[in-house]
Structure formats: structure tokens, C-alpha cells
Tab-separated table of C-alpha atoms in Angstrom:
chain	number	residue	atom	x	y	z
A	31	UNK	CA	-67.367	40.587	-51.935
A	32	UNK	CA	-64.043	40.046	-53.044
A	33	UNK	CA	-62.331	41.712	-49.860
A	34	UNK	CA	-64.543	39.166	-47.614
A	35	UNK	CA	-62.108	36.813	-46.834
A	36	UNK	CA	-59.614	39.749	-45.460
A	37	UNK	CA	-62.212	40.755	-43.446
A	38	UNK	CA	-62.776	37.452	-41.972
A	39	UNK	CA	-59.159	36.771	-41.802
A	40	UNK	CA	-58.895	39.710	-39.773
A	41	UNK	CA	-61.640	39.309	-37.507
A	42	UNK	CA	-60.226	35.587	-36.813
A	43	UNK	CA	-56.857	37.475	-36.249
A	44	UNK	CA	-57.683	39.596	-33.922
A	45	UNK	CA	-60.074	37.595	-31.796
A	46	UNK	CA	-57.447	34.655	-31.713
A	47	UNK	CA	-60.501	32.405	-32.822
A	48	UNK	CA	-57.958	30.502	-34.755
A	49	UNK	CA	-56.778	29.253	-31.066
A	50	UNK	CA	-57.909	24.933	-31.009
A	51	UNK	CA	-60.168	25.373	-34.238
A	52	UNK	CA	-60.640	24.471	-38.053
A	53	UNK	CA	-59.885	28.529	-38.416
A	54	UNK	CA	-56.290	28.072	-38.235
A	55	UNK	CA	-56.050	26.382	-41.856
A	56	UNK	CA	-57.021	29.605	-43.424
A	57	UNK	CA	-55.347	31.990	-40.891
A	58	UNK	CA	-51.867	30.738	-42.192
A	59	UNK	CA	-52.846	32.890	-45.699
A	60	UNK	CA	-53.270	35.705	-43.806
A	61	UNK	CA	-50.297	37.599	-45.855
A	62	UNK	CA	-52.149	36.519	-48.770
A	63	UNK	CA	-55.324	37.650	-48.187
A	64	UNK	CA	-53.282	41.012	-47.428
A	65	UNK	CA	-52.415	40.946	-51.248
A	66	UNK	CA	-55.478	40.265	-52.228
A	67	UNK	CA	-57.051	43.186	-50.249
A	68	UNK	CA	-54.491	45.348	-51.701
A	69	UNK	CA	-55.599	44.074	-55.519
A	70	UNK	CA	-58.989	44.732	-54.418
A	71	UNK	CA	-58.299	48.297	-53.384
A	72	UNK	CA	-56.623	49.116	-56.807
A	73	UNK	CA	-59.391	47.867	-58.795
A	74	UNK	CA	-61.803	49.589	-56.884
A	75	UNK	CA	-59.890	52.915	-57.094
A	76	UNK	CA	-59.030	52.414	-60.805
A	77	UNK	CA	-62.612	51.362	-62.099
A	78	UNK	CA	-65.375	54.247	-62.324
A	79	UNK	CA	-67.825	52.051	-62.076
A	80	UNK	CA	-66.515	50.159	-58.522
A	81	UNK	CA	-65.794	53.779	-57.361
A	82	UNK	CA	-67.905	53.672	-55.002
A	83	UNK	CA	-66.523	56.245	-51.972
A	84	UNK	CA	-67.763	54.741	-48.925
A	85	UNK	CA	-66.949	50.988	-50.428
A	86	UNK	CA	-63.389	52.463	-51.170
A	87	UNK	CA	-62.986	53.463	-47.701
A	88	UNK	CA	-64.095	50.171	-45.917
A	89	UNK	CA	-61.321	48.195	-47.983
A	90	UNK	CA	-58.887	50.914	-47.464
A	91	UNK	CA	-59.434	50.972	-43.863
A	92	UNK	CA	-59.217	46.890	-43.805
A	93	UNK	CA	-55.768	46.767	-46.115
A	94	UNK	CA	-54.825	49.669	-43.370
A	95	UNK	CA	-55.469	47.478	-40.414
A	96	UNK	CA	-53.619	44.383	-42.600
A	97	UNK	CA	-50.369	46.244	-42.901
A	98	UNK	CA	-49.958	47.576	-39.860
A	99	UNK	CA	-50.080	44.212	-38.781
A	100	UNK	CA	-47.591	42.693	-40.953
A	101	UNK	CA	-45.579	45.561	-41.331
A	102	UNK	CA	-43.230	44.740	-37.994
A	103	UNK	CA	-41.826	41.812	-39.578
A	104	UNK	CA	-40.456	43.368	-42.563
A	105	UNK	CA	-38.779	45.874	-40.658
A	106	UNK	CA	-35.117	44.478	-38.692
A	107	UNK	CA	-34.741	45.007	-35.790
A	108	UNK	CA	-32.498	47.290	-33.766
A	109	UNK	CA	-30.345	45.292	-31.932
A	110	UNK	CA	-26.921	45.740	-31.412
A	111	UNK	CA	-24.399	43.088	-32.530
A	112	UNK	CA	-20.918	42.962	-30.861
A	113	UNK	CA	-17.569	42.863	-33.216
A	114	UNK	CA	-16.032	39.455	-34.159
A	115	UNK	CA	-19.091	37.699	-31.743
A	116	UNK	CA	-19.305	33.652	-31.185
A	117	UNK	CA	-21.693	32.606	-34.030
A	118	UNK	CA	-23.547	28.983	-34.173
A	119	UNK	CA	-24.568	28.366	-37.416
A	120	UNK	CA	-27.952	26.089	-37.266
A	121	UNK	CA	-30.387	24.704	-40.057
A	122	UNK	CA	-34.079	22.958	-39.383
A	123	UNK	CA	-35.075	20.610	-42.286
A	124	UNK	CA	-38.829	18.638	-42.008
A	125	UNK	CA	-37.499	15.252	-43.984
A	126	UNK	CA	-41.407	14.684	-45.086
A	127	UNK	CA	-40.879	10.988	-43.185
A	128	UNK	CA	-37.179	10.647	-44.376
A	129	UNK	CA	-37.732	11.421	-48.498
A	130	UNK	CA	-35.114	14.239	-48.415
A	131	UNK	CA	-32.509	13.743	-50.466
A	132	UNK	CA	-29.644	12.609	-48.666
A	133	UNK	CA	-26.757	13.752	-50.556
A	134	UNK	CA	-28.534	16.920	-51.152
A	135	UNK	CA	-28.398	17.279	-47.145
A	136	UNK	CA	-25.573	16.665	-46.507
A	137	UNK	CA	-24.609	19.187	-49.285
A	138	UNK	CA	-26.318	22.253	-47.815
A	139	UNK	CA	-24.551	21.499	-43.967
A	140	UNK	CA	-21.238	21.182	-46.031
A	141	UNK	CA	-21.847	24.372	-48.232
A	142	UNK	CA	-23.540	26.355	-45.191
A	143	UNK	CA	-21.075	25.301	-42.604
A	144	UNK	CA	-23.926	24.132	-40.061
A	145	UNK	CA	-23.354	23.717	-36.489
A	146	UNK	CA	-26.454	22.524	-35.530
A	147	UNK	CA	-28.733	20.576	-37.318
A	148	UNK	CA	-32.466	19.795	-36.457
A	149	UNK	CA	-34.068	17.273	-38.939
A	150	UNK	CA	-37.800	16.027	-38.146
A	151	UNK	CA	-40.037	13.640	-39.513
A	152	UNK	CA	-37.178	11.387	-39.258
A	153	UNK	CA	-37.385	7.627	-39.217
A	154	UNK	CA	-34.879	4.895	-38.808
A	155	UNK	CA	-34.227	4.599	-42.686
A	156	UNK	CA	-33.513	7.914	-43.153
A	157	UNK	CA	-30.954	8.506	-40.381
A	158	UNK	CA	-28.903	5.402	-41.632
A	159	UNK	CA	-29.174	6.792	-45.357
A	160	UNK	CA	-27.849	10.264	-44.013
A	161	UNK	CA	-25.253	8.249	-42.374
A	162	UNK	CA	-24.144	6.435	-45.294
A	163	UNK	CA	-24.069	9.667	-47.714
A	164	UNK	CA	-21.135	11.172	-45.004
A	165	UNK	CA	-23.427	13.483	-42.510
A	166	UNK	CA	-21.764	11.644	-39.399
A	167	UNK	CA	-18.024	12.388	-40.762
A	168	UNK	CA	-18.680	16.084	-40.428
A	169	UNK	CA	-21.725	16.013	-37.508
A	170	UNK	CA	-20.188	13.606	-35.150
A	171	UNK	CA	-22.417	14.394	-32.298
A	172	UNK	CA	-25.808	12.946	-32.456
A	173	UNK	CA	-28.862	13.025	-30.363
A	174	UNK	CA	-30.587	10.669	-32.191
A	175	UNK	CA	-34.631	9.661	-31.654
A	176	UNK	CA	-36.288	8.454	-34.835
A	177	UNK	CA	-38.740	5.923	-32.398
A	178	UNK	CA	-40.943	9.434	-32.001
A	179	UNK	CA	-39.753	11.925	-34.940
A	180	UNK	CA	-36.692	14.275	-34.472
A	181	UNK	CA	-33.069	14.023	-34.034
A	182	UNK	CA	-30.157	16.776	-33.408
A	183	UNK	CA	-26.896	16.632	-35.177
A	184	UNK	CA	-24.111	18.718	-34.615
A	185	UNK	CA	-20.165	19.383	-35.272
A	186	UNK	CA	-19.706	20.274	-31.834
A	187	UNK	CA	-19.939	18.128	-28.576
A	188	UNK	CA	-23.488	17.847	-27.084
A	189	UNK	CA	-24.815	17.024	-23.416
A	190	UNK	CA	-27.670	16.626	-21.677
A	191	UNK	CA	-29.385	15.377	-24.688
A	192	UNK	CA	-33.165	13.150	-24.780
A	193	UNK	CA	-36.269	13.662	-25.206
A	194	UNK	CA	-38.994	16.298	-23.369
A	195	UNK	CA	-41.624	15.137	-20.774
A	196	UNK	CA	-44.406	17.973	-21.833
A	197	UNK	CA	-47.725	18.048	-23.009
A	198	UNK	CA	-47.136	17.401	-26.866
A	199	UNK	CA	-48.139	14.874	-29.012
A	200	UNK	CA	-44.541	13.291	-29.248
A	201	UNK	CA	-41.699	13.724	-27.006
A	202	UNK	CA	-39.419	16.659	-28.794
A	203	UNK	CA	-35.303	16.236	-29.128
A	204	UNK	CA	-33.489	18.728	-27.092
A	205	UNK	CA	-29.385	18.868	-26.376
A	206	UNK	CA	-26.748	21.541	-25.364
A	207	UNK	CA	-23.503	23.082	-26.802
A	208	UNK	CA	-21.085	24.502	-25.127
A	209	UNK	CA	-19.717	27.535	-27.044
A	210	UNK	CA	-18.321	30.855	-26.225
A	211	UNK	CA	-18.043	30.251	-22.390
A	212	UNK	CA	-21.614	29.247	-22.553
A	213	UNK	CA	-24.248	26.364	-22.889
A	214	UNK	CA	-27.045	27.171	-25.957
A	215	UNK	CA	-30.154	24.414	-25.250
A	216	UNK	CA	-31.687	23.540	-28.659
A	217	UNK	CA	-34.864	22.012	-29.602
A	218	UNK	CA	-36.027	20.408	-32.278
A	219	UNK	CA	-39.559	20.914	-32.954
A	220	UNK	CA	-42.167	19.138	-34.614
A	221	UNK	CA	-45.981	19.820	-33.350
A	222	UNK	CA	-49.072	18.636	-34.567
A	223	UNK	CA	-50.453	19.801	-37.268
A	224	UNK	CA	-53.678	21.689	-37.201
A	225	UNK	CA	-55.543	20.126	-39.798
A	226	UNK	CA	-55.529	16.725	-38.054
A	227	UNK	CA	-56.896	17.915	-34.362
A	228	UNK	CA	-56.481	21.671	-33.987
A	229	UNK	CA	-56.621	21.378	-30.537
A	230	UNK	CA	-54.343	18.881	-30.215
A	231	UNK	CA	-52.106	21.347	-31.781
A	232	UNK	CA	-52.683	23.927	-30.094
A	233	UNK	CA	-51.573	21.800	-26.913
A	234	UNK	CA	-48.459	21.239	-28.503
A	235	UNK	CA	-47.848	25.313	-28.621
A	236	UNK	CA	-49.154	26.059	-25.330
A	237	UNK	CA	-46.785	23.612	-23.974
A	238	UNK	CA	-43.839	24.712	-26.053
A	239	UNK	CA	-44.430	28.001	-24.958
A	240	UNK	CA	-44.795	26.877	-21.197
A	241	UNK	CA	-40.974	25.480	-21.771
A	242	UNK	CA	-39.741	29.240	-23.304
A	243	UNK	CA	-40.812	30.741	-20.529
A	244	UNK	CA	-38.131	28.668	-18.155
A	245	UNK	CA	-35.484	28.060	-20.718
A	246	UNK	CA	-33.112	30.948	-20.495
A	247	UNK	CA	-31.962	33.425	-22.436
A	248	UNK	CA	-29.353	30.571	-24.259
A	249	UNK	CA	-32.185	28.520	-25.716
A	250	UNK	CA	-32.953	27.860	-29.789
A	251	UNK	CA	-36.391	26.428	-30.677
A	252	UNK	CA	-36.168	25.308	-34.267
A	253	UNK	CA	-37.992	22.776	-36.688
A	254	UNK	CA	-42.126	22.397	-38.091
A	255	UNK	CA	-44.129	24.428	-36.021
A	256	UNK	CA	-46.966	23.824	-38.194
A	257	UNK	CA	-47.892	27.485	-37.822
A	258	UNK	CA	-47.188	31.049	-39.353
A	259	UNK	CA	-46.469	34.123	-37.448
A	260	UNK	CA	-50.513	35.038	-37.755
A	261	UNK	CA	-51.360	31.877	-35.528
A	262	UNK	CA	-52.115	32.889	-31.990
A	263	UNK	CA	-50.573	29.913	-30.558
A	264	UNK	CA	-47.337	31.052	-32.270
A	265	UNK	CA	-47.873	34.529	-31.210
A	266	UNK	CA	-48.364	33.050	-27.415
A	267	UNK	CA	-45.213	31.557	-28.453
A	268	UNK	CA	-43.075	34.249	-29.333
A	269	UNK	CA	-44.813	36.199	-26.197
A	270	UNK	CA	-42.500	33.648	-23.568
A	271	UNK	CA	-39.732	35.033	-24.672
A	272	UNK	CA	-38.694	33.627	-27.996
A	273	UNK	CA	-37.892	35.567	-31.304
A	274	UNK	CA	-38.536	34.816	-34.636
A	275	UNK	CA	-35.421	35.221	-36.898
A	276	UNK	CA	-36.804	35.532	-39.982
A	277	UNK	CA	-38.812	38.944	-38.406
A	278	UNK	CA	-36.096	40.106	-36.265
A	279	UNK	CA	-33.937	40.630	-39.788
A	280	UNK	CA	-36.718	41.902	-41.597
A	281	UNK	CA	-37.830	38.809	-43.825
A	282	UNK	CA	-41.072	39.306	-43.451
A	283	UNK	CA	-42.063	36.843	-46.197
A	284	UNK	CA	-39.826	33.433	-46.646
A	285	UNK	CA	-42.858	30.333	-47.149
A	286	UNK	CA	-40.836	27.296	-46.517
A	287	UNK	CA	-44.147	24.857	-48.005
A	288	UNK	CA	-45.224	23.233	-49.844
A	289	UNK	CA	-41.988	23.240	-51.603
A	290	UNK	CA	-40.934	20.690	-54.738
A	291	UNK	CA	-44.361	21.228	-56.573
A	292	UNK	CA	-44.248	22.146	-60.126
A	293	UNK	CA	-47.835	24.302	-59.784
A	294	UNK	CA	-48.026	25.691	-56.509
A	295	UNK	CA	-45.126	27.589	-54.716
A	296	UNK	CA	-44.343	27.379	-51.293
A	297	UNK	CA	-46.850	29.528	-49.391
A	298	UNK	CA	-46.907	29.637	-45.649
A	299	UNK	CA	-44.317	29.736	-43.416
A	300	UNK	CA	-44.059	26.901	-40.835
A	301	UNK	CA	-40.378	26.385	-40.497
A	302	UNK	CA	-38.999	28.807	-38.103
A	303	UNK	CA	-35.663	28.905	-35.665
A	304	UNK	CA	-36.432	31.007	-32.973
A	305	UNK	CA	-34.117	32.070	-30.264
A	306	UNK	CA	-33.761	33.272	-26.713
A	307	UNK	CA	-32.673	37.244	-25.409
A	308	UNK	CA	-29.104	35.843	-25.319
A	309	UNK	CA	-28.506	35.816	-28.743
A	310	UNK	CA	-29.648	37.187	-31.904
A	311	UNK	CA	-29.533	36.577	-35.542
A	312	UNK	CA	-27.498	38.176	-38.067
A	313	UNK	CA	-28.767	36.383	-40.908
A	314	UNK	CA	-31.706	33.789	-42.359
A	315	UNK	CA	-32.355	31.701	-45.840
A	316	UNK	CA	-34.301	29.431	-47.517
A	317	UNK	CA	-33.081	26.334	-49.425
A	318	UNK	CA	-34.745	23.707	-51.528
A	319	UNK	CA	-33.835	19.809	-51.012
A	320	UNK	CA	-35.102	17.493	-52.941
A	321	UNK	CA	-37.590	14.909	-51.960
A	322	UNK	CA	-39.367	16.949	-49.334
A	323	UNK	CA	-42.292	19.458	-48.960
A	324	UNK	CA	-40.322	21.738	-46.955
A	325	UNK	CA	-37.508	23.852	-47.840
A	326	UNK	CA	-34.923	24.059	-44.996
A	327	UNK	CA	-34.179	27.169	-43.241
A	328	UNK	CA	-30.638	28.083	-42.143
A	329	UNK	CA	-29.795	30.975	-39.657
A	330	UNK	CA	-26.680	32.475	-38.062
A	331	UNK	CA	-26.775	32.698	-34.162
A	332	UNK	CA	-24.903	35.677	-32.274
A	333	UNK	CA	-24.557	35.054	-28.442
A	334	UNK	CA	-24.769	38.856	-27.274
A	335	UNK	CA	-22.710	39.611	-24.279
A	336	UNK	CA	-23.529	37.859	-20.786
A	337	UNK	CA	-23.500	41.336	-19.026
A	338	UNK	CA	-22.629	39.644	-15.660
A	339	UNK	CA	-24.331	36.103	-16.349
A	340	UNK	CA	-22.526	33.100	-15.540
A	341	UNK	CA	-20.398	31.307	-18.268
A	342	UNK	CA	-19.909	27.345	-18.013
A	343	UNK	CA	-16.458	25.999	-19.380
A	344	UNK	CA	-16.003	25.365	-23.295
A	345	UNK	CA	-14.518	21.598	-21.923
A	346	UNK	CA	-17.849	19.562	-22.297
A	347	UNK	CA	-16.474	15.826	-22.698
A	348	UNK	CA	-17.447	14.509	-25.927
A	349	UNK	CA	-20.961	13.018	-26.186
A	350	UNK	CA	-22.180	11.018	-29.243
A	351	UNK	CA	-25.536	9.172	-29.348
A	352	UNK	CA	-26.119	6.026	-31.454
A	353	UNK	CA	-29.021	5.087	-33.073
A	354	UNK	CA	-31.202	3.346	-30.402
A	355	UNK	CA	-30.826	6.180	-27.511
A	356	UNK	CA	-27.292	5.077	-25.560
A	357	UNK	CA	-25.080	8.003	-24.751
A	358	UNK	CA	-21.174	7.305	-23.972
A	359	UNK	CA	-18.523	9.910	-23.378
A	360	UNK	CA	-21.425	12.156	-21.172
A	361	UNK	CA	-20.801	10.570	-17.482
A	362	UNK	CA	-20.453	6.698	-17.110
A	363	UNK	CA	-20.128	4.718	-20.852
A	364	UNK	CA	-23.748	3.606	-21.413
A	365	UNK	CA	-25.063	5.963	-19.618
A	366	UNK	CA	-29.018	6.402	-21.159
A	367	UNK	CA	-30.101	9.397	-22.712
A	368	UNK	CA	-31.208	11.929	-20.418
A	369	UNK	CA	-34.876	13.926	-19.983
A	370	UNK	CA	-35.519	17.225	-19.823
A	371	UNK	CA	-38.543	17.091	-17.488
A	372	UNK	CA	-41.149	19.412	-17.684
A	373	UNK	CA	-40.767	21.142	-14.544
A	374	UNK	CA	-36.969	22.479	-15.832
A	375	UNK	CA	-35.588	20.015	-12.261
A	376	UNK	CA	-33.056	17.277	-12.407
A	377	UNK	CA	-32.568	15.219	-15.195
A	378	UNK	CA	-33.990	11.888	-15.443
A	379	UNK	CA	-33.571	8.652	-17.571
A	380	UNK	CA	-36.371	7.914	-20.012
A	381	UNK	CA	-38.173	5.320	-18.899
A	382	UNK	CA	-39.838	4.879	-21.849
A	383	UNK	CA	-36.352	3.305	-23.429
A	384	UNK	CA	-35.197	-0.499	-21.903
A	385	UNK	CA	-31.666	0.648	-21.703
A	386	UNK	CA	-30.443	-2.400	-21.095
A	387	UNK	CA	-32.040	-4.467	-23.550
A	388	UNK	CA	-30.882	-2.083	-26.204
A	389	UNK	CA	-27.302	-1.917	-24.919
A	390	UNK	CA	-27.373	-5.814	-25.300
A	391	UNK	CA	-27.889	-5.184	-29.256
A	392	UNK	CA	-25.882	-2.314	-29.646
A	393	UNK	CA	-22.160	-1.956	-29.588
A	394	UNK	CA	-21.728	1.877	-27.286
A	395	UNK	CA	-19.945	3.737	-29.325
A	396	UNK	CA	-17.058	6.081	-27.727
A	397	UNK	CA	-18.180	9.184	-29.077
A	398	UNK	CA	-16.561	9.527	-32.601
A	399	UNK	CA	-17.535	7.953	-36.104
């Protein structure tokens, strides 16, 4: 009886059941019902009495089937990293609605040297108390879109920066940096979550995933996914072309919540960075800020040669986005923040955003703080 919610587990995992239903709450403890199966096992093997041989050799064959699913995660990847390569630093923190400590943030981009930074659940108050504890003296270039939840900061210039037209509960931040010769998109991710309207979540990964597959090999997906690596939306995910970096280096088990709780460590998983074939990570970690549920995950980004791709010049004029969505220093000065549309075409401007009635309360500014 005790191995009956492995078995379950499994079945759901296998079957992708877990896919738009109530199953994917308990499918993110997957590893732990692993353990548990494992504990079972022992007992079983250890106690005359439970000794039971063909009982033994259901639960072994179900702890069997566990591992070998897991197992690829804690084992690192392969892949080849060239000498002295161009590295971006990045870090994805979930600001549980702005209550991170701000100090404490702009700490860990100070002490882990970030290059990017994706922060979601972000509103107004908390980007102008990041602003005031120093994050915009060493991020100067913003994309910046606490009206629906995340915002990009970064130490080098960004461009073609706004907000995604896709099927997802809330537009998601996306931007580029030119480094190394070439142009890395990023975006910062914050789904539904599962518990709320499964299906609504599982909208938001299907449509994520529909963006991997025409991003490029250049393209970083970081932030909340609201999902483990035993979700089947996330697995659909991956399946476009993305990689997990946690997995690829062999951390197989790095729960970023519920984090800050005196009782309960952090579990599950949902904060991942995941990258495109054109680069590849060289190393992953976990960090604690105060005032949030989430602990923050920072990776380092290797772009892996372009083997005969095109390269795009380093020169990328200076962009800088204030706090109600005008861009200057990217094109003409005022110029408003551009759309990724869904369909990967030309970029738009967000009609969503009165441009001009914003620019009539807010002062452009020319791309530095």
C-alpha cells in the first residue's frame, strides 16, 4: 500500500495524464515518490515478515522503472566546451509579487557577476525599490513590464525588447544581447500555474514550446515555469529544442520552492533557465533571497562555435527602457517597445501601450542611469 502512490505517479508519468489536469499537482513529487519507493523496497527486503517474494519484486520492478527515468538528469552531459569561450552569466528570480529583498538582490547580481537578469512576479513597487537599492547602476539596460509580470535587466545593451503576442495567460518579456559576434534572445518566463486552471497552464507550455521551436539555436528561456522536469508539458518543452541546465550538468535534484519556510524545504523544481543548441552550460546554483518563496537560480552560458552560422556585429547602440514601456537609444528616441509576434515576422509596436500618452508623463531617458 505504501508504494501506491509511485505506482500512480508512474502510470500518470507515462501516460502524460498530467497534460491540462488536477494530476499535475502531484506529478511535480515525482522524485519523491522515487524515495519513497526506494524506502519501501528496503523495508520490505529487511523485514521477514514483509518478505514477501512476489510483493518484493513488484516494488523492485516499479523503483526500477523510477530510476531509469530520473537517472538521465543526474548524469552531465557530453558536450564539448571550447577554451576561453564567450560566457553570459544569467540569473531568474520569481519576486513572489515584489517581496524579495531588495538589497539582498542586488547582492547576489553583484557577488555572481550577472549578465542577465530575469525577475517575475514583478510589480511597479518592486522595480522602483530595486532601483533605489543600486540594481540600475550596475544593470543599466532594462526591458521593463511590471503592467503584466516580468522584466529583463542586464549589464549589457539590449534590442528588440517587448512583450510576446502568444497564447499565454500574460504577455512574456523577451530582449536580445549582442555578445561574441552574436545576438542571444532571452525570455523571461512566468506561466500559469497549474493549480489555478491546469489547462490554462498547459496553454501557456504548449505555446512556449511553439516559440522554441522557431527561436534559434541563440535563444535562453528562463524564469517560473510552474513545472518540474516530470510534467509533460515541460517535457514537450524541452522536446522543441530547449535544454534544461540543471540536467545537462548533472543536477538532477536542485528544488527552488517553497523556499524561506522554517518547516518545509524547498521541494520541486519550477525555476529553470533553459537554453538553445548554440550554447551550453558550464555551471548552475541555487540561492536563497529573502522575502520570496523561490530561491533564484543562476547559470553560466557558453555560446559553442557558429560552425558557419552568421554572426551580427558586437555594435548594438545602447537601448535602455524606462519604467512605463518607452525605448530610446534603439532607432528613433521614443521609439515604443517592440513585439515579438507570434509568427517569429516583423516586429510590431504594442498596441496594447498608448505610447504617446505615456511619453507625455515620462521624461525618455537616453539610455544610461
Amino acid at each position: 500500500m505504501l508504494a501506491a502512490p509511485a505506482a500512480a505517479l508512474l502510470v500518470v508519468r507515462l501516460t502524460g495524464l498530467d497534460a491540462g489536469t488536477p494530476l499535475a499537482m502531484p506529478m511535480a513529487l515525482f522524485p519523491c515518490s522515487t524515495v519513497l519507493g526506494v524506502l519501501v523496497l528496503g523495508v520490505m527486503i529487511t523485514v521477514p515478515a514483509l518478505r514477501s517474494r512476489w510483493a518484493v519484486g513488484v516494488v523492485a520492478a516499479l523503483v526500477a522503472v523510477h530510476v531509469t527515468l530520473l537517472a538521465p538528469r543526474f548524469l552531465p552531459d557530453s558536450r564539448h566546451v571550447p577554451s576561453q569561450p564567450v560566457e553570459l552569466r544569467v540569473a531568474t528570480l520569481n519576486t513572489d509579487g515584489g517581496g524579495a529583498d531588495p538589497r539582498a538582490v542586488v547582492e547576489l547580481v553583484r557577488t555572481e557577476r550577472i549578465d542577465v537578469l530575469a525577475v517575475e512576479q514583478m510589480p511597479s513597487r518592486g522595480v522602483d525599490m530595486l532601483d533605489k537599492a543600486g540594481l540600475g547602476a550596475l544593470m543599466p539596460y532594462q526591458e521593463l513590464h511590471p503592467e503584466y509580470d516580468s522584466s529583463i535587466y542586464s549589464r549589457h545593451p539590449l534590442s528588440h525588447g517587448g512583450t510576446t503576442r502568444i497564447d499565454t495567460a500574460w504577455p512574456q518579456t523577451t530582449a536580445e544581447v549582442a555578445v561574441g559576434g552574436r545576438r542571444v534572445r532571452f525570455v523571461a518566463v512566468h506561466t500559469y500555474y497549474p493549480l489555478g486552471d491546469a489547462q490554462r497552464w498547459t496553454r501557456d507550455m504548449t505555446a512556449l514550446a511553439s516559440m522554441a521551436r522557431r527561436g534559434g539555436p541563440d535563444t535562453v528561456f528562463l524564469g517560473d515555469f510552474n513545472a518540474s522536469l516530470d510534467h509533460t508539458p515541460m517535457r514537450r518543452l524541452l522536446a522543441a529544442g530547449l535544454t534544461d541546465t540543471h540536467a545537462e550538468l548533472g543536477h538532477g535534484w536542485a528544488p527552488t520552492w517553497p523556499a524561506g519556510h522554517a518547516l518545509v524545504p524547498p521541494l520541486i523544481q519550477l525555476d529553470h533557465v533553459l537554453h538553445g543548441p548554440g550554447l551550453v552550460g558550464t555551471s548552475v546554483s541555487e540561492h536563497t533571497v529573502p522575502g520570496t518563496d523561490h530561491r533564484a537560480v543562476v547559470a553560466v552560458l557558453a555560446l559553442l562555435p557558429t560552425e558557419g552560422r552568421s554572426v551580427v556585429p558586437d555594435e548594438t547602440p545602447p537601448a535602455h527602457v524606462d519604467r512605463v514601456g518607452v525605448r530610446s537609444g534603439d532607432g528613433l528616441p521614443g521609439d515604443p517597445l517592440l513585439v515579438a509576434p507570434a509568427d517569429g515576422g516583423r516586429l510590431e509596436g504594442r498596441a496594447a501601450l498608448d505610447v504617446e500618452s505615456a511619453a507625455r508623463h515620462v521624461q525618455v531617458s537616453d539610455g544610461m542611469h
